[in-house]
XYZ file of C-alpha atoms in Angstrom:
353
model
C 6.060 4.080 -17.670
C 3.403 1.746 -16.302
C 0.588 0.460 -18.484
C -2.572 -1.517 -17.817
C -0.582 -4.745 -17.532
C 1.064 -3.548 -14.294
C -1.952 -3.830 -11.940
C -3.220 -6.855 -13.891
C -0.049 -8.704 -12.885
C -1.187 -8.524 -9.260
C -3.830 -11.097 -8.304
C -6.680 -11.216 -5.826
C -7.259 -14.270 -3.653
C -9.507 -15.792 -6.335
C -6.841 -15.365 -9.021
C -8.500 -12.418 -10.739
C -6.443 -9.303 -11.591
C -6.261 -6.624 -8.897
C -7.499 -4.114 -11.495
C -9.553 -5.563 -14.379
C -8.335 -5.276 -17.946
C -10.160 -3.012 -20.360
C -12.438 -5.729 -21.794
C -13.422 -7.022 -18.359
C -13.932 -3.468 -17.099
C -16.152 -2.749 -20.101
C -18.366 -5.731 -19.282
C -18.521 -4.813 -15.594
C -19.553 -1.215 -16.229
C -22.159 -2.209 -18.836
C -23.679 -4.769 -16.460
C -23.873 -2.259 -13.595
C -25.600 0.561 -15.479
C -29.258 1.159 -14.647
C -31.943 2.261 -17.109
C -32.088 4.337 -19.225
C -28.290 4.246 -19.438
C -27.955 0.487 -19.848
C -30.239 0.546 -22.875
C -28.452 3.575 -24.307
C -24.998 2.037 -24.029
C -26.188 -1.189 -25.647
C -27.519 0.858 -28.552
C -24.264 2.749 -28.923
C -22.097 -0.361 -28.619
C -24.125 -1.794 -31.489
C -22.848 1.052 -33.689
C -19.228 0.199 -32.971
C -17.215 -2.688 -34.334
C -16.525 -5.819 -32.329
C -13.128 -4.505 -31.184
C -14.248 -1.015 -30.103
C -17.429 -2.363 -28.512
C -15.262 -4.232 -25.991
C -13.133 -1.169 -25.237
C -14.704 1.132 -22.659
C -12.399 3.976 -23.646
C -13.633 3.768 -27.247
C -17.244 3.650 -26.015
C -16.665 6.659 -23.754
C -15.055 8.509 -26.634
C -18.117 7.814 -28.814
C -20.548 8.923 -26.088
C -18.759 12.223 -25.620
C -18.522 12.906 -29.352
C -22.275 12.380 -29.788
C -23.092 14.442 -26.682
C -21.138 17.369 -28.154
C -23.305 17.535 -31.290
C -25.744 20.483 -31.476
C -29.514 20.063 -31.377
C -32.146 18.467 -29.163
C -33.297 15.570 -31.350
C -32.216 11.997 -30.469
C -28.780 11.094 -31.793
C -28.269 7.614 -33.252
C -31.319 6.374 -31.350
C -30.403 7.876 -27.961
C -32.010 10.887 -26.268
C -29.742 13.920 -25.937
C -30.509 14.205 -22.218
C -29.388 10.584 -21.729
C -26.189 11.130 -23.719
C -25.330 14.152 -21.586
C -25.513 12.071 -18.393
C -24.121 8.788 -19.716
C -20.559 10.153 -19.508
C -20.882 10.641 -15.743
C -22.593 7.259 -15.318
C -19.774 5.450 -17.116
C -17.165 7.329 -15.072
C -19.023 6.426 -11.887
C -18.789 2.784 -12.938
C -15.082 3.140 -13.682
C -14.476 4.671 -10.261
C -16.406 1.891 -8.560
C -14.341 -0.866 -10.170
C -10.926 0.817 -10.304
C -10.754 2.543 -6.910
C -8.860 -0.331 -5.272
C -6.750 -0.248 -2.106
C -3.173 -1.368 -2.720
C -2.589 -4.602 -0.743
C -0.312 -4.303 2.272
C 3.095 -5.924 2.330
C 5.517 -6.466 -0.509
C 3.971 -5.480 -3.866
C 5.700 -4.427 -7.100
C 4.362 -0.905 -6.585
C 5.951 -0.858 -3.147
C 9.214 -2.136 -4.649
C 9.131 0.682 -7.196
C 8.636 3.252 -4.441
C 11.490 1.701 -2.433
C 13.797 1.782 -5.449
C 12.978 5.450 -6.052
C 13.714 6.372 -2.419
C 16.836 4.214 -2.074
C 19.284 6.615 -3.685
C 19.863 10.366 -3.779
C 19.395 11.961 -7.203
C 20.203 15.335 -8.713
C 17.005 15.348 -10.790
C 13.582 13.908 -9.969
C 12.550 10.444 -11.047
C 9.623 10.641 -13.455
C 6.812 8.056 -13.462
C 4.443 8.040 -16.428
C 1.311 5.907 -16.417
C -1.661 5.335 -18.675
C -3.626 3.936 -15.718
C -6.265 6.002 -13.916
C -6.199 3.974 -10.693
C -4.480 5.284 -7.531
C -2.075 2.410 -6.831
C 1.098 4.365 -7.618
C 0.023 7.212 -5.345
C -0.684 4.807 -2.480
C 2.718 3.135 -2.805
C 4.596 6.442 -2.881
C 2.700 7.755 0.138
C 3.203 4.576 2.171
C 6.929 4.787 1.485
C 6.848 8.528 2.289
C 8.245 9.397 -1.125
C 7.648 13.057 -1.984
C 5.974 13.476 -5.368
C 4.274 16.114 -7.513
C 1.459 15.218 -9.917
C 0.575 18.603 -11.373
C -1.876 19.707 -8.662
C -1.361 22.344 -5.998
C -3.298 22.809 -2.777
C -4.646 20.810 0.142
C -8.453 20.722 0.537
C -9.293 20.580 -3.173
C -5.994 20.744 -5.140
C -6.260 22.329 -8.570
C -4.229 21.691 -11.700
C -1.314 24.147 -11.920
C 0.041 24.400 -15.479
C 2.833 26.825 -14.526
C 4.187 24.490 -11.869
C 4.059 21.587 -14.336
C 5.905 23.438 -17.079
C 8.612 24.997 -14.915
C 9.750 21.559 -13.683
C 12.115 23.017 -11.048
C 11.743 20.641 -8.118
C 14.509 19.373 -5.829
C 15.908 15.936 -6.673
C 14.210 14.283 -3.706
C 10.802 15.149 -5.172
C 9.494 12.786 -7.837
C 7.121 13.443 -10.703
C 3.977 11.411 -11.439
C 2.345 12.040 -14.799
C -1.008 10.348 -15.524
C -1.268 10.357 -19.314
C -4.894 9.151 -19.446
C -6.156 11.083 -16.450
C -7.268 9.771 -13.090
C -10.394 8.662 -11.243
C -9.820 11.506 -8.755
C -9.667 14.252 -11.401
C -12.835 16.222 -12.131
C -14.073 19.754 -12.820
C -15.545 22.178 -10.331
C -18.450 24.513 -11.015
C -16.117 27.083 -12.584
C -14.581 24.575 -14.988
C -11.277 24.258 -13.125
C -9.665 20.823 -13.107
C -9.397 19.692 -9.490
C -8.363 16.587 -7.587
C -11.033 15.133 -5.280
C -11.507 11.822 -3.466
C -12.490 9.139 -5.970
C -16.113 8.976 -4.784
C -18.192 6.698 -7.002
C -21.294 8.742 -6.080
C -19.815 12.028 -7.308
C -22.108 13.486 -9.990
C -19.198 14.927 -11.994
C -17.389 12.988 -14.710
C -13.924 11.741 -13.878
C -11.377 13.083 -16.334
C -10.255 9.821 -17.889
C -9.135 9.092 -21.446
C -8.204 12.191 -23.445
C -8.700 11.509 -27.161
C -12.236 12.916 -27.407
C -11.528 16.277 -25.788
C -10.890 18.485 -28.818
C -14.149 20.316 -28.146
C -13.433 21.219 -24.535
C -10.212 23.128 -23.956
C -10.462 23.201 -20.151
C -10.820 19.418 -19.934
C -8.176 18.893 -22.607
C -5.514 20.940 -20.815
C -4.220 18.364 -18.283
C -3.735 15.713 -20.962
C -1.792 18.069 -23.204
C 0.445 19.032 -20.280
C 1.049 15.373 -19.368
C 2.014 14.471 -22.932
C 4.291 17.507 -23.042
C 6.087 16.116 -19.963
C 6.731 12.858 -21.822
C 8.053 14.757 -24.833
C 10.257 16.967 -22.641
C 11.688 13.962 -20.802
C 12.585 12.160 -24.031
C 14.317 15.295 -25.325
C 16.843 15.141 -22.482
C 20.330 13.887 -23.438
C 20.739 10.256 -22.462
C 17.119 9.856 -21.284
C 16.106 6.265 -20.500
C 12.424 5.326 -20.316
C 11.548 1.805 -19.139
C 8.010 0.612 -19.838
C 6.264 -2.262 -18.054
C 2.711 -3.382 -18.705
C 2.473 -1.017 -21.675
C 1.178 -2.700 -24.845
C 2.177 0.022 -27.363
C -1.427 0.050 -28.639
C -2.043 3.699 -27.681
C -1.318 5.354 -31.002
C -1.119 8.907 -29.637
C 1.649 7.767 -27.254
C 3.364 5.764 -29.998
C 3.533 8.935 -32.095
C 5.271 10.789 -29.266
C 7.750 7.937 -28.768
C 8.448 7.717 -32.496
C 8.995 11.444 -32.990
C 11.014 11.860 -29.791
C 13.355 8.933 -30.418
C 13.980 10.058 -33.981
C 14.793 13.624 -32.916
C 16.962 12.557 -29.961
C 19.124 9.527 -30.817
C 20.715 9.630 -27.334
C 17.372 8.765 -25.716
C 16.369 5.124 -25.229
C 13.081 3.374 -24.561
C 13.261 -0.153 -23.181
C 9.934 -1.952 -23.440
C 9.443 -4.902 -21.082
C 6.685 -7.013 -22.649
C 4.599 -9.713 -20.991
C 4.166 -12.821 -23.108
C 5.287 -13.547 -26.644
C 6.751 -10.914 -28.949
C 4.303 -11.782 -31.737
C 1.475 -10.412 -29.528
C 2.859 -6.864 -29.963
C 2.561 -6.012 -33.650
C 2.504 -2.232 -33.109
C 5.544 -2.322 -30.825
C 7.559 -4.461 -33.233
C 6.617 -2.166 -36.105
C 8.101 0.778 -34.204
C 11.185 -1.011 -32.899
C 12.260 -2.397 -36.282
C 12.559 1.201 -37.480
C 13.977 2.798 -34.312
C 17.401 1.626 -33.124
C 16.874 3.285 -29.739
C 13.649 1.381 -28.996
C 14.449 -1.984 -27.396
C 11.791 -4.631 -26.795
C 12.290 -7.531 -24.388
C 9.529 -10.162 -24.552
C 9.362 -13.625 -23.030
C 10.548 -15.523 -26.108
C 12.318 -12.907 -28.228
C 13.603 -9.348 -28.393
C 14.104 -6.467 -30.789
C 17.492 -4.820 -30.313
C 18.997 -2.361 -32.769
C 16.016 -2.902 -35.112
C 16.806 -6.652 -35.321
C 14.174 -9.104 -34.128
C 15.383 -12.500 -32.950
C 14.612 -15.192 -30.355
C 16.689 -15.490 -27.205
C 19.819 -17.629 -27.630
C 19.707 -20.956 -25.827
C 21.698 -21.319 -22.616
C 23.913 -24.255 -21.655
C 23.067 -26.270 -18.564
C 25.606 -27.641 -16.080
C 25.354 -30.949 -17.923
C 26.224 -29.293 -21.235
C 22.691 -29.454 -22.648
C 21.054 -26.598 -24.502
C 18.054 -25.158 -22.659
C 15.570 -22.479 -23.799
C 16.043 -18.951 -22.487
C 13.171 -16.665 -21.559
C 12.713 -13.171 -20.137
C 9.835 -12.561 -17.753
C 10.669 -8.953 -16.830
C 7.493 -7.898 -18.637
C 5.603 -9.350 -15.676
C 5.302 -6.457 -13.203
C 5.622 -8.863 -10.261
C 8.982 -10.086 -11.609
C 10.100 -6.553 -12.404
C 9.197 -5.524 -8.858
C 11.390 -8.324 -7.464
C 14.271 -7.046 -9.617
C 13.826 -3.543 -8.195
C 13.708 -4.990 -4.674
C 17.020 -6.807 -5.342
C 18.553 -3.596 -6.666
C 17.525 -1.805 -3.472
C 19.327 -4.499 -1.479
C 22.466 -4.087 -3.594
C 22.427 -0.309 -3.103
C 21.945 -0.654 0.664
C 24.809 -3.120 0.893
C 27.215 -1.001 -1.134
C 26.166 2.429 0.140
C 26.101 3.603 -3.465
C 24.704 6.989 -4.383
C 23.304 7.724 -7.852
C 23.994 11.371 -8.692
C 22.305 11.291 -12.073
């Protein structure tokens, strides 16, 4: 499972993240909005706390909740007609800043695709992501890895719930589940969820971030199906889910992990965390109560509900030296996957799991 930290680990030539983090993305979208939408979003951000005001997903959630209220009078100081269009304007801004071409050459996404294609499997590999960019799709396609993401068709693929739920694909096909939607998901005139090119000038709203969608069943459907895939995977005997770049701050996903790991003690989640363990309060709170949730941070880990720093190693000279884990950095994790691909190629091993 890849979180927002995965594309942030990749850097542009100027040192900035390949895909901006949520706070930076919030600022970028707010700065790019034209009137009357820029004034409206500033008004609405003023209603939110300091934390939510810097989170574009929380702002988008608030916009959609207000737009769903009945009546024609202004809501919280914003015209109803402006609220109705602000959703699409924000999504257009998201598309503009998130629709990034995956760099050529050796990237951690490419390493992941190589690792997936390196061995023959009896059941499909499943990739879950909270990101709505298209980097994973680009890597899989460049590596010619067959994958299914819930949509069927060619010219304008539509979401196919039956195909998602039946889950009967050959082992060489892989499954990509986008838990928070995607910049190339939208609705057609009949309300069907379709996949289109991520055109920033498209008038329709991209289907990103699901928590607000209780009022709209057709838009809510893909998110429910994606979360069901995560639940179904974690119900499998011996399931292993590795997370990278995932902060464990998405409470609706944390609830699924908590319930699934409690009901299936043979399943394991291994969380690779970037930075210090004390930066992940929610994750530690879960892991200290779930023996099958393992956290590996730079300076410490939680294993079997016990939190402790890494033991010091001994140098060639007999001195004690600090030990760290940097697997929470997606670049480092990608290099590990690349090394594993080399080991498999050298040994001719076949994974039949």
